[in-house]
Coordinates of C-alpha atoms in Angstrom, one line a residue:
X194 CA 7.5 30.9 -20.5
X195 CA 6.3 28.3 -23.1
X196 CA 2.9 28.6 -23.9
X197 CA 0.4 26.1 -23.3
X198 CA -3.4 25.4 -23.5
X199 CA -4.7 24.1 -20.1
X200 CA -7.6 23.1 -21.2
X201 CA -5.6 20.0 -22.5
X202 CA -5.2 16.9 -20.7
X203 CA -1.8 15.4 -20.2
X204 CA -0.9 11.8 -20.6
X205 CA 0.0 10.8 -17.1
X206 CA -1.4 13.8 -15.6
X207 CA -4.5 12.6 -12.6
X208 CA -8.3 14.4 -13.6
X209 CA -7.8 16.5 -10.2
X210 CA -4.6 18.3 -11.5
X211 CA -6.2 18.6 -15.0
X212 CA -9.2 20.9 -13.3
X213 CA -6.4 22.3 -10.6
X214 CA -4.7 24.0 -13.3
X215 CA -8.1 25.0 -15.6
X216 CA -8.8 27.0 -12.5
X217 CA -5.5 28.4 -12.1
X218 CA -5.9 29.4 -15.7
X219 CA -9.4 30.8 -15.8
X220 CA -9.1 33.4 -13.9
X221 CA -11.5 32.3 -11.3
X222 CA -11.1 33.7 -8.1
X223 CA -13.5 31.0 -6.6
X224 CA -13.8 27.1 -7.0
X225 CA -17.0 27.5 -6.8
X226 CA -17.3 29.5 -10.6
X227 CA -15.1 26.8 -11.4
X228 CA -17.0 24.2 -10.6
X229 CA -20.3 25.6 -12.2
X230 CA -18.1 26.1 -15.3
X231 CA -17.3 22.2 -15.9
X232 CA -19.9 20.3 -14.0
X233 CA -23.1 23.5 -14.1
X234 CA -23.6 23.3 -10.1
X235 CA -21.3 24.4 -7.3
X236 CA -20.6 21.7 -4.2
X237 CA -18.3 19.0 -6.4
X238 CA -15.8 17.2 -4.6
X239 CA -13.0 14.7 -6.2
X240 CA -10.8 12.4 -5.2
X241 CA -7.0 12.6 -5.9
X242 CA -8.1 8.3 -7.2
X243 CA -12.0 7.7 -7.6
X244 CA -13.0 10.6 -8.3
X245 CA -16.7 10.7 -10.0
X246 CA -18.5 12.5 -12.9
X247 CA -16.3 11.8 -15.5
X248 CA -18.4 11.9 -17.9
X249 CA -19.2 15.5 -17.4
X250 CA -15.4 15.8 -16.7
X251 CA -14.7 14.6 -20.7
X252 CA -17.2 16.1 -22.3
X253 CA -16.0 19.7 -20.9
X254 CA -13.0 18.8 -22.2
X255 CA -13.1 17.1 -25.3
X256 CA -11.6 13.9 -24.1
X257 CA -12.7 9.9 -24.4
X258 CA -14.4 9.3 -20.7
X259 CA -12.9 5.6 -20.7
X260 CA -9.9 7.0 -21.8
X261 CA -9.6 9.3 -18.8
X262 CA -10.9 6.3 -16.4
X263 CA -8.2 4.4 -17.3
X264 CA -5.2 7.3 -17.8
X265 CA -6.4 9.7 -15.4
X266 CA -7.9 7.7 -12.1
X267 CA -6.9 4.4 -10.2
X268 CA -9.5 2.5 -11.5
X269 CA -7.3 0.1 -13.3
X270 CA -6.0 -1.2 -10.2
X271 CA -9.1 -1.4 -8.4
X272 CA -11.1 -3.1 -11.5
X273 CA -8.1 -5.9 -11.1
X274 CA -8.5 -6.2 -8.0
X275 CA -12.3 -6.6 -8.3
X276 CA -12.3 -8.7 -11.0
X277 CA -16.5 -9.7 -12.4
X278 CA -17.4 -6.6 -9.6
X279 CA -15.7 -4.1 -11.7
X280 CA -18.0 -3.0 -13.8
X281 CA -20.5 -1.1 -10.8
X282 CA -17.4 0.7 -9.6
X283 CA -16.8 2.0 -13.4
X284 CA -20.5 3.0 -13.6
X285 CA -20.3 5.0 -10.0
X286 CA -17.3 6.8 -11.3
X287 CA -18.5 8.2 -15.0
X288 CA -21.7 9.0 -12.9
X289 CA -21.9 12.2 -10.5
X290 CA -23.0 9.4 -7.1
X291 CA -20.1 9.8 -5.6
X292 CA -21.7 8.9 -2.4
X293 CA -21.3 5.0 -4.0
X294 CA -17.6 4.9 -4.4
X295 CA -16.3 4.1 -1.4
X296 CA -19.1 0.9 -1.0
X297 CA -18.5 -0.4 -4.9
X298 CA -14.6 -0.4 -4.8
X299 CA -14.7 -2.2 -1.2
X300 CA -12.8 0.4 1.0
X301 CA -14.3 -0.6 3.8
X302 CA -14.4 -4.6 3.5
X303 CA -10.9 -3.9 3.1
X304 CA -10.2 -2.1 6.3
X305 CA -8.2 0.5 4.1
X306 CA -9.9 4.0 3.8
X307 CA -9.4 6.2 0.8
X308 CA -5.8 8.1 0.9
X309 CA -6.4 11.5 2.5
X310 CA -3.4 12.9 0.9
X311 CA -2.7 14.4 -2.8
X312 CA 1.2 14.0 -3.3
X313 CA 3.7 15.4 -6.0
X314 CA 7.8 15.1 -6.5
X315 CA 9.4 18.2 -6.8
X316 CA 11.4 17.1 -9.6
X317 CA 8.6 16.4 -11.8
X318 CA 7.0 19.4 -10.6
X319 CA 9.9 21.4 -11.9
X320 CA 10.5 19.4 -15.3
X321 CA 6.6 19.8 -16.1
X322 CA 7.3 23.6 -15.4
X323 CA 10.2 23.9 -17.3
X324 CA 8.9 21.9 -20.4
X325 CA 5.2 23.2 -20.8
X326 CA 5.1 25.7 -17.9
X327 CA 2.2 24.1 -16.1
X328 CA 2.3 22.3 -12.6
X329 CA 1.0 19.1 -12.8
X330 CA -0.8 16.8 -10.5
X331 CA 0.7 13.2 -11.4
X332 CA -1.8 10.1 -11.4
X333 CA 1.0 7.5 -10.4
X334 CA 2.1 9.7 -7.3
X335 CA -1.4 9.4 -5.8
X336 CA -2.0 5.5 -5.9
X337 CA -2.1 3.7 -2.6
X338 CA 1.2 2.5 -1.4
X339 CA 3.5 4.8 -3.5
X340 CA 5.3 6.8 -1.5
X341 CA 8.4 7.1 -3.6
X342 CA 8.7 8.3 -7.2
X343 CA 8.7 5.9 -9.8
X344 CA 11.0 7.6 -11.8
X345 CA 13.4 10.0 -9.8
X346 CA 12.9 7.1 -6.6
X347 CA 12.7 9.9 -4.2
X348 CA 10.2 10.7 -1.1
X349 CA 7.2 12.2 -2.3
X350 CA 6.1 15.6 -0.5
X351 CA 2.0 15.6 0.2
X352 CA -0.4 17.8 1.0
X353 CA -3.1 17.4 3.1
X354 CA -7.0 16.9 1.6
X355 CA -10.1 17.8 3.1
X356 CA -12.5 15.9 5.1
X357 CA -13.1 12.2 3.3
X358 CA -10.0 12.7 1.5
X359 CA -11.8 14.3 -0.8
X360 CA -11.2 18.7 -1.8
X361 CA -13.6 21.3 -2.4
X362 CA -10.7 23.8 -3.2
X363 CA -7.8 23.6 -6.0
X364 CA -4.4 23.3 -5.0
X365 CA -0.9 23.3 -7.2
X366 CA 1.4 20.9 -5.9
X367 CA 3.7 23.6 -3.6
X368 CA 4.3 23.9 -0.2
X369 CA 3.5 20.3 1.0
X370 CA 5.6 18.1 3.5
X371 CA 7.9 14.9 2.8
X372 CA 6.2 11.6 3.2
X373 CA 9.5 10.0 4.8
X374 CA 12.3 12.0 6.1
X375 CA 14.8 9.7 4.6
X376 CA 14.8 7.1 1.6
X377 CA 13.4 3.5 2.6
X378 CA 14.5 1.0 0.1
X379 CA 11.1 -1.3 0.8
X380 CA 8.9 1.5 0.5
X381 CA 10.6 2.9 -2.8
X382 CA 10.4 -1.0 -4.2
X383 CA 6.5 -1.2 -3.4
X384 CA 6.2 2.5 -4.8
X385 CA 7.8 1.2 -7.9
X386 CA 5.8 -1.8 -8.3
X387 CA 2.6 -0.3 -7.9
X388 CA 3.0 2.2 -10.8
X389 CA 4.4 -0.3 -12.7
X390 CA 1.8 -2.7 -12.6
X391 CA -0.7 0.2 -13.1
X392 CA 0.9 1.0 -16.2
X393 CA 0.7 -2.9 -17.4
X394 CA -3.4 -3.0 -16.9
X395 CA -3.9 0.3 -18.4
X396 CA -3.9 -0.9 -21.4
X397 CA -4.9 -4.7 -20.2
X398 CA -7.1 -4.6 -17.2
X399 CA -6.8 -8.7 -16.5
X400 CA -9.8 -10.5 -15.7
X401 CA -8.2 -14.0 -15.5
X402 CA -8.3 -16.1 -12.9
X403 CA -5.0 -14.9 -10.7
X404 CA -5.3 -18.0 -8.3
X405 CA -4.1 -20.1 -11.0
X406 CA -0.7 -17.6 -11.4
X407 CA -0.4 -17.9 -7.7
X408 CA -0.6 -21.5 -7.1
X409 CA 2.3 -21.7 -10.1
X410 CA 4.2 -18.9 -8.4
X411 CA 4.0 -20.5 -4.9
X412 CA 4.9 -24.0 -6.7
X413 CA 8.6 -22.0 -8.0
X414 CA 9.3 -21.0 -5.0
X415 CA 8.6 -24.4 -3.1
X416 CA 5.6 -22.9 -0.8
X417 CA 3.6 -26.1 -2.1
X418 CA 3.9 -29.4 -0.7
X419 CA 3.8 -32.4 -3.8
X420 CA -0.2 -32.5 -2.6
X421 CA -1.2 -29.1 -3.3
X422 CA -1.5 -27.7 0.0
X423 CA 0.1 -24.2 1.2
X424 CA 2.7 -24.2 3.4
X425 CA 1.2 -21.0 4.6
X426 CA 3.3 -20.6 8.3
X427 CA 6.5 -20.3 6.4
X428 CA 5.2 -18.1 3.5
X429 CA 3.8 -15.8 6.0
X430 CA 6.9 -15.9 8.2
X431 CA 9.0 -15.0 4.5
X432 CA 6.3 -12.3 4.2
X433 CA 7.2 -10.5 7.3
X434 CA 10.7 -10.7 7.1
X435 CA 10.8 -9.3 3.5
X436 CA 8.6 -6.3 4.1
X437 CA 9.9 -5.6 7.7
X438 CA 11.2 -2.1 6.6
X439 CA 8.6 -1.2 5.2
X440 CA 6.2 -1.6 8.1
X441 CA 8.6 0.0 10.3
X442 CA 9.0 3.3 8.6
X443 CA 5.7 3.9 7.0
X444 CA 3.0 3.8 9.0
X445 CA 1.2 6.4 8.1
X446 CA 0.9 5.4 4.8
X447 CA 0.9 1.1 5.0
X448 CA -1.4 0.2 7.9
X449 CA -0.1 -1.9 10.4
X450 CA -3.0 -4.4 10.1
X451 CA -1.3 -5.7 6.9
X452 CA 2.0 -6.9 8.6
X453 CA 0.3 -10.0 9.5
X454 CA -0.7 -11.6 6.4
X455 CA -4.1 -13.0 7.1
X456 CA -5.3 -12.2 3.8
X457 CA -2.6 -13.7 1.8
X458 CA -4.9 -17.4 1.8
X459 CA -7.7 -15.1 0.8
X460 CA -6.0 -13.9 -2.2
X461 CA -4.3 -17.4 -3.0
X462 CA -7.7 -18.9 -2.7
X463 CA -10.0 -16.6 -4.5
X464 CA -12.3 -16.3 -1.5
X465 CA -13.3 -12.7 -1.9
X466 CA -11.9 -9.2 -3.7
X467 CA -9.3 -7.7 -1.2
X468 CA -7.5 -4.5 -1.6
X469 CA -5.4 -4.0 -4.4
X470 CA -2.5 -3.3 -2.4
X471 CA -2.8 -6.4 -0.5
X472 CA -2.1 -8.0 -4.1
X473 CA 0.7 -6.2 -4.5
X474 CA 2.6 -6.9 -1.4
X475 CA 2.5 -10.5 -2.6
X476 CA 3.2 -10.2 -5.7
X477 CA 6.0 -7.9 -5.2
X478 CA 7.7 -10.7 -3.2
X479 CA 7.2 -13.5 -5.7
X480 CA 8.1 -11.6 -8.9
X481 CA 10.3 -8.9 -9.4
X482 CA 7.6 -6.8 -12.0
X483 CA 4.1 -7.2 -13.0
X484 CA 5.5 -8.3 -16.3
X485 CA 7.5 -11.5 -14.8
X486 CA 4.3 -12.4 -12.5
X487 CA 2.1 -12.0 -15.5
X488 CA 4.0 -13.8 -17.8
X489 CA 4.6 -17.0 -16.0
X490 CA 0.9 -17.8 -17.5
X491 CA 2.2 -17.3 -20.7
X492 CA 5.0 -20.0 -20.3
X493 CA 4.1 -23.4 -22.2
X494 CA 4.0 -26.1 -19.6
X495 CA 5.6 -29.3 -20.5
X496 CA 3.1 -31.8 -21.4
X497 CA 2.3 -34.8 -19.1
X498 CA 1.5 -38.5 -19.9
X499 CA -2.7 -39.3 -18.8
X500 CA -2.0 -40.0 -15.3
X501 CA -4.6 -42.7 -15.1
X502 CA -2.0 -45.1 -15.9
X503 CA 0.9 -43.5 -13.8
X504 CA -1.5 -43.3 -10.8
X505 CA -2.3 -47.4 -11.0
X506 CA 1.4 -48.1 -11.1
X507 CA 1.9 -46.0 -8.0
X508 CA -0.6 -47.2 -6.0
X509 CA 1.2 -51.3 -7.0
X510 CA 4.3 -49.8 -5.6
X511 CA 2.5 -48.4 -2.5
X512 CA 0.6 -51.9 -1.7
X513 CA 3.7 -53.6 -2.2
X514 CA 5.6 -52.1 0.2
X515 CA 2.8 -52.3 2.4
X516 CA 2.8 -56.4 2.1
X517 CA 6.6 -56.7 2.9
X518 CA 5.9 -54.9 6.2
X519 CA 7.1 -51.7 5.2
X520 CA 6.4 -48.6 7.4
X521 CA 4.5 -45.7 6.0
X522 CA 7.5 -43.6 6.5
X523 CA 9.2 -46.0 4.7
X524 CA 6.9 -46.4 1.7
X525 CA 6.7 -42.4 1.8
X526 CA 10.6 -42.1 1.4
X527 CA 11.4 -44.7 -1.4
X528 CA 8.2 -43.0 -3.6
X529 CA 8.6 -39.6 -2.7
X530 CA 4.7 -39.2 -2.1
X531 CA 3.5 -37.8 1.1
X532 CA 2.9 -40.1 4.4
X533 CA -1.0 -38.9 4.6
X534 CA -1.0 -40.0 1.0
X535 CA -0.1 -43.9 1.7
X536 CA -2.1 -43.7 5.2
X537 CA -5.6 -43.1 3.6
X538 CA -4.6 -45.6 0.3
X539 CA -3.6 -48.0 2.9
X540 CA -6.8 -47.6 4.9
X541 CA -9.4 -47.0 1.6
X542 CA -7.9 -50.9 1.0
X543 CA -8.0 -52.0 4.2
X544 CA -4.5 -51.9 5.0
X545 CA -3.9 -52.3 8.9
X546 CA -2.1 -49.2 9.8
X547 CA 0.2 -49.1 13.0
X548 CA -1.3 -45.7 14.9
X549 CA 0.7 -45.5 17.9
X550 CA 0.5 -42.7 19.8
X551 CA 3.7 -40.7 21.3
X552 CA 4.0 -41.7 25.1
X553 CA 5.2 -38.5 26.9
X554 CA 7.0 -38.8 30.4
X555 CA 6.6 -37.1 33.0
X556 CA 10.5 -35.7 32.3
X557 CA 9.4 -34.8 29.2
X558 CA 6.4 -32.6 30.4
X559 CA 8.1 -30.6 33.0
X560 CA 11.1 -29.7 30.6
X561 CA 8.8 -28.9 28.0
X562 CA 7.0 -26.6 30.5
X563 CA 10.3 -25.1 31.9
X564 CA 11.8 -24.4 28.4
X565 CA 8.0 -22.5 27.9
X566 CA 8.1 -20.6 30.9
X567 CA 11.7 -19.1 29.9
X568 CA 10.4 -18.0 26.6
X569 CA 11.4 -20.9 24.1
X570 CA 9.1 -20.8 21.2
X571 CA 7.2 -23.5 20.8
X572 CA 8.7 -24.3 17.1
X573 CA 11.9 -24.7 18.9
X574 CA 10.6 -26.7 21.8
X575 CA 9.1 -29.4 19.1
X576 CA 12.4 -29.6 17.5
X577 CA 14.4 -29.7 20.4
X578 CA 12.0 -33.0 21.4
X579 CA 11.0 -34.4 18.1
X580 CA 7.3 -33.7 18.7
X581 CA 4.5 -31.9 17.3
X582 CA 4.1 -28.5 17.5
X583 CA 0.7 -29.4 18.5
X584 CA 1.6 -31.3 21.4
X585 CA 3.5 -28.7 22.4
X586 CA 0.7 -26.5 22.5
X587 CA -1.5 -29.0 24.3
X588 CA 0.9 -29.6 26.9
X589 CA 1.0 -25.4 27.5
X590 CA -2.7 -24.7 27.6
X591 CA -2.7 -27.7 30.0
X592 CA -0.5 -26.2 32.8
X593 CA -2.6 -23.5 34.6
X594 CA -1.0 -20.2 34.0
X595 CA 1.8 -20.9 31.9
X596 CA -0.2 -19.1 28.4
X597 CA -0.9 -15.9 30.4
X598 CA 2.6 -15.8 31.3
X599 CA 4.3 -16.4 28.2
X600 CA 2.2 -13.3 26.5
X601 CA 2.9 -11.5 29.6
X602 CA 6.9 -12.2 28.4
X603 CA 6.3 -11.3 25.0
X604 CA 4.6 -8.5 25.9
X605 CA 7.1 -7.1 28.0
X606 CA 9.9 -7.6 25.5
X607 CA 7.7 -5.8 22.9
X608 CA 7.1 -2.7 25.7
X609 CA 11.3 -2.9 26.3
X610 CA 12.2 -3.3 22.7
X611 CA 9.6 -0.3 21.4
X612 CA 10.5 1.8 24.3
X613 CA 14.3 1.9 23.5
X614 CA 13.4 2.8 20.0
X615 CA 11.6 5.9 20.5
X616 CA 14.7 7.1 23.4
X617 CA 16.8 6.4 20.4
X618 CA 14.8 8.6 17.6
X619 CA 14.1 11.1 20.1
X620 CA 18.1 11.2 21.0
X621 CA 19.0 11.2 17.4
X622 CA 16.3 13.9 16.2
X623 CA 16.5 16.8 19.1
X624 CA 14.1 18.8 17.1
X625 CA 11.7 16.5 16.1
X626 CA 7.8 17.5 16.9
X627 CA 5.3 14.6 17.9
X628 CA 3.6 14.5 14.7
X629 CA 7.4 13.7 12.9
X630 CA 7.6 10.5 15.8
X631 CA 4.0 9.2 14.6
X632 CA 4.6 9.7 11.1
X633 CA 7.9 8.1 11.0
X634 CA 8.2 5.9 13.3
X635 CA 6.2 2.9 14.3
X636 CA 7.1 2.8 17.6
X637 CA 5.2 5.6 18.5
X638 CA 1.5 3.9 17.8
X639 CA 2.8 0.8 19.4
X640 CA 3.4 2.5 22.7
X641 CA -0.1 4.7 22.4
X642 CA -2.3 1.2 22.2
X643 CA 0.0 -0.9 24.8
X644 CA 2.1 1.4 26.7
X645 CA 0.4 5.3 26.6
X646 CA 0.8 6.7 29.7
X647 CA 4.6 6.1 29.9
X648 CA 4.5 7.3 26.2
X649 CA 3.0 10.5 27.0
X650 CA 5.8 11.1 29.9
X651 CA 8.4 10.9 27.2
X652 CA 7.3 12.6 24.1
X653 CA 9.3 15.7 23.3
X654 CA 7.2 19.0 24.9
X655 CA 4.5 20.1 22.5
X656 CA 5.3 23.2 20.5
X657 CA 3.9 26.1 22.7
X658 CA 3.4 28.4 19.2
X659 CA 2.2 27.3 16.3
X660 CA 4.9 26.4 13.2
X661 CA 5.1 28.7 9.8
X662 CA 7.5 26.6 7.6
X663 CA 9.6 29.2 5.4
X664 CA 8.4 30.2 2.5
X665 CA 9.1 28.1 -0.6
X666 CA 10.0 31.1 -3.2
X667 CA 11.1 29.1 -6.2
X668 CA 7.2 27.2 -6.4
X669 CA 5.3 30.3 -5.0
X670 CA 7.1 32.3 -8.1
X671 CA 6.3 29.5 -10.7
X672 CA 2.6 29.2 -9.1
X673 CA 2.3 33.6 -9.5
X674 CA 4.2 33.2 -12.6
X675 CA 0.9 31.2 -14.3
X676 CA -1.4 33.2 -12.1
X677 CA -0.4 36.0 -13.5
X678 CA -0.1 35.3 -17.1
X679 CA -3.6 34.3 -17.1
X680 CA -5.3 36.9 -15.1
X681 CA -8.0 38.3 -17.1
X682 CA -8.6 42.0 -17.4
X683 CA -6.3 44.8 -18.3
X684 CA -3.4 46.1 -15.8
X685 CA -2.4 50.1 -15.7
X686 CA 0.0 49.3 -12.8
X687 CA 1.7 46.6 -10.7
X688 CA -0.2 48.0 -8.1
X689 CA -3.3 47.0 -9.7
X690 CA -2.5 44.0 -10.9
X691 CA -0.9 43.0 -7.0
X692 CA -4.7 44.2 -6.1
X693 CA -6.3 41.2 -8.4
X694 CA -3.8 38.7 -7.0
X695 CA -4.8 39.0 -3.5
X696 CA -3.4 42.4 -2.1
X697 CA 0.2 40.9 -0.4
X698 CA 2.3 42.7 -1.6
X699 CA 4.1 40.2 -3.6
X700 CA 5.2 41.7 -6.4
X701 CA 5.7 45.4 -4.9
X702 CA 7.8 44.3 -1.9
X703 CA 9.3 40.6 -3.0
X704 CA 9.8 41.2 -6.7
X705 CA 13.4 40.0 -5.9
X706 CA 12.6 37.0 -5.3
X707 CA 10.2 36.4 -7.9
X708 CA 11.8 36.8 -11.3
X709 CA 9.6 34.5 -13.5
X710 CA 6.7 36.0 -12.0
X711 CA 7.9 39.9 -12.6
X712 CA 8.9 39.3 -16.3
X713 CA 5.2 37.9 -17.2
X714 CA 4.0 41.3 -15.0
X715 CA 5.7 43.7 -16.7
X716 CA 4.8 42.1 -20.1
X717 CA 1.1 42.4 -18.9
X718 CA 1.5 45.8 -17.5
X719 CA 4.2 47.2 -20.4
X720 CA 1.6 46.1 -23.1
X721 CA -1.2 48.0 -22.1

């Protein structure tokens, strides 16, 4: 086994795994001892992301505390998305008040509580092993929204953290459960982005004003009209479509509350810090990488003639159209400006403006309201008669009824739809428990807010016993292999040195099926 000091920190490596494996390594039977070893008092709990007393964490060992901040924790992506406010989360975190973290990097303005998981990919796990024989909790892996790794793009397998999301024990990364039973292309693209974009602040955490990079972003891809404003239905409505396989396959670890979009004019505004995921899941659609989004800024703009003098030649052209009787449709067509533009230049200059109102018939009204009460949308109802969308709207509310049954339709196709996905997992998966249905598929919570009691009448029986998974041999024997090499004392027997592992058994009864851990054994024990 190559030999390696664990009192090292690895580039990449996250500050819980650099203390998980210390205490695999000293010996200590208790994380307690381990615990008054590094921080000189017992009840210490990390996070697998914020976690706090860093500085105490450095100085044990021998490392830059804003070097670890920035290599070892997700601060980077929270200090971007905090922007001026990121300096009292960076204090919180090199400090032992842990109880501030959650309130100074906005968890709960942000309606997304800290990740309750610490997750690992087996390949890594086994690469780490193989190269420096030490298992190694990776920083990337336990970001918010990567559920995939970056670099073998593979389901991560997690385990479980303790109350808070936050552990008083130490855990190697062995034994857990798959995030997703099978690949999901979204998920894996969002995973990918998120490290990536970690990686790019590490080194430059970006303070600049990101409404700016949005506005030009939104401009490319046509989601601004020529007077500035949003058109935020249809970037919203691209949103959903484009991140529609995501939400359906990974609810446990995106929240449903983000498939709407709300907070997109939030972030395109600058109105308030929001969650740095909900940055991501925007910028992921406009740009393919953090580098492109980023480096859009960095583009030299072509440089414009004063517009004092193009704006006086424009307005000329707008008056006169205006004298030869021109409509304001009219005028908007031939100079490519937008109708509200000409309405308020005409009116500022006292311009008579026609403002004739649309006369709806009565035939127009009742086949508006029988197209509603079928289930048109009301999109398709304005185009199908030329009208507002508005009017539409107005002429809904306005019949008694009609709104209550449209959502009463909507609702039903919803229950129908949702329904005849979970027969269909539950067909295709025989075996699958009622934990597997919530965590996979979204469906399941659907039906438990809208639909529960004809839920409950259809979930697969619970499991009458409880479930051991089989025993993972290959990581239990790399986990006893480092247990064992650093086990301090001396050894007379393998029966004694069994005795200091625990007292299973393991290597007196299972020593085929641990042959990295009985080679370091019988080097501790044939020494002596």
């Amino acid at each position: 086994m190559p030999g390696f000091s664990y009192s090292q920190y690895l580039e990449g490596e996250s500050i819980y795994g650099l203390l998980t494996n210390y205490h695999v390594a000293s010996g200590n039977r208790s994380w307690k001892q381990t615990n008054l070893d590094i921080f000189g008092r017992t009840h210490v709990r990390l996070h697998s992301v914020l976690p706090n007393n860093i500085n105490a964490i450095a100085q044990f060992f021998n490392v830059d505390p804003v070097y670890l901040l920035t290599h070892a924790t997700g601060y980077p992506l929270y200090a971007f998305s905090l922007s001026n406010q990121a300096s009292k989360l960076k204090k919180v975190l090199l400090s032992p008040k842990g109880q501030l973290i959650a309130s100074y990097s906005r968890q709960a303005p942000s309606s997304l509580a800290l990740a309750k998981q610490h997750r690992y990919c087996p390949k890594c796990i086994g690469e780490s092993f193989d190269k420096l024989g030490k298992l190694s909790w990776r920083i990337e892996h336990q970001l918010y929204g990567v559920s995939h790794c970056p670099e073998h793009d593979e389901p991560l397998f997690y385990l479980s953290s303790g109350e808070g999301g936050i552990n008083r024990q130490y855990y190697l990364p062995a034994g857990g459960e798959p995030i997703l039973i099978g690949k999901n292309d979204k998920a894996a693209y969002l995973s990918g982005f998120v490290a990536k974009l970690y990686h790019e602040l590490q080194s430059d955490i970006r303070f600049h004003n990101t409404a700016n990079l949005y506005s030009e972003w939104l401009m490319t891809k046509g989601f601004l009209t020529k007077c500035g404003n949003i058109r935020m239905r249809f970037l919203v409505d691209e949103l959903v479509n484009y991140w529609k396989e995501l939400f359906e396959a990974t609810e446990n670890l995106i929240p449903l509350e983000l498939s709407n979009f709300s907070y997109v004019a939030d972030i395109i505004h600058d109105r308030r810090p929001v969650h740095y995921l909900k940055h991501v899941l925007l910028m992921a659609y406009l740009a393919k990488s953090p580098h492109e989004f980023f480096a859009l800024s960095k583009t030299p703009k072509p440089v414009s003639e004063p517009l004092s003098q193009e704006n006086s030649d424009l307005e000329s052209n707008v008056f006169k159209l205006l004298d030869n009787a021109s409509s304001l449709r009219t005028v908007s067509a031939n100079l490519g400006v937008s109708v509200g533009y000409v309405k308020q230049l005409a009116l500022r200059n006292n311009y008579k403006v026609d403002r004739r109102r649309w006369k709806l018939t009565d035939e127009i009204e009742r086949d508006v309201w029988r197209k509603a009460f079928v289930g048109w949308h009301r999109v398709d109802i304005a185009k199908h008669h030329g009208l507002s969308v508005g009017t539409i709207e107005q002429l809904i509310q306005s019949h008694q009824g009609l709104s209550n049954w449209r959502h009463h339709m909507v609702m039903a196709k919803r229950k129908a739809e949702n329904r005849s996905d979970l027969i269909q997992a539950i067909e295709k998966n025989p075996q699958i428990t009622r934990n597997e249905l919530k965590r996979t598929f979204s469906c399941y919570m659907w039906l438990y807010k809208n639909d529960r009691e004809w839920l409950y009448q259809n979930l697969p029986s619970p499991q009458s016993k409880k479930y051991y998974p089989s025993v993972d041999w290959a990581a239990r024997d790399k986990f006893l292999a480092i247990k064992v090499k650093f086990l301090q004392g001396e050894f007379k027997s393998l029966s004694e040195l069994d005795r200091a592992l625990g007292g299973h058994g393991w290597l007196l009864h299972d020593a085929k099926n641990l042959p990295l851990t009985m080679e370091v054994a019988l080097l501790r024990v044939d020494s002596k």
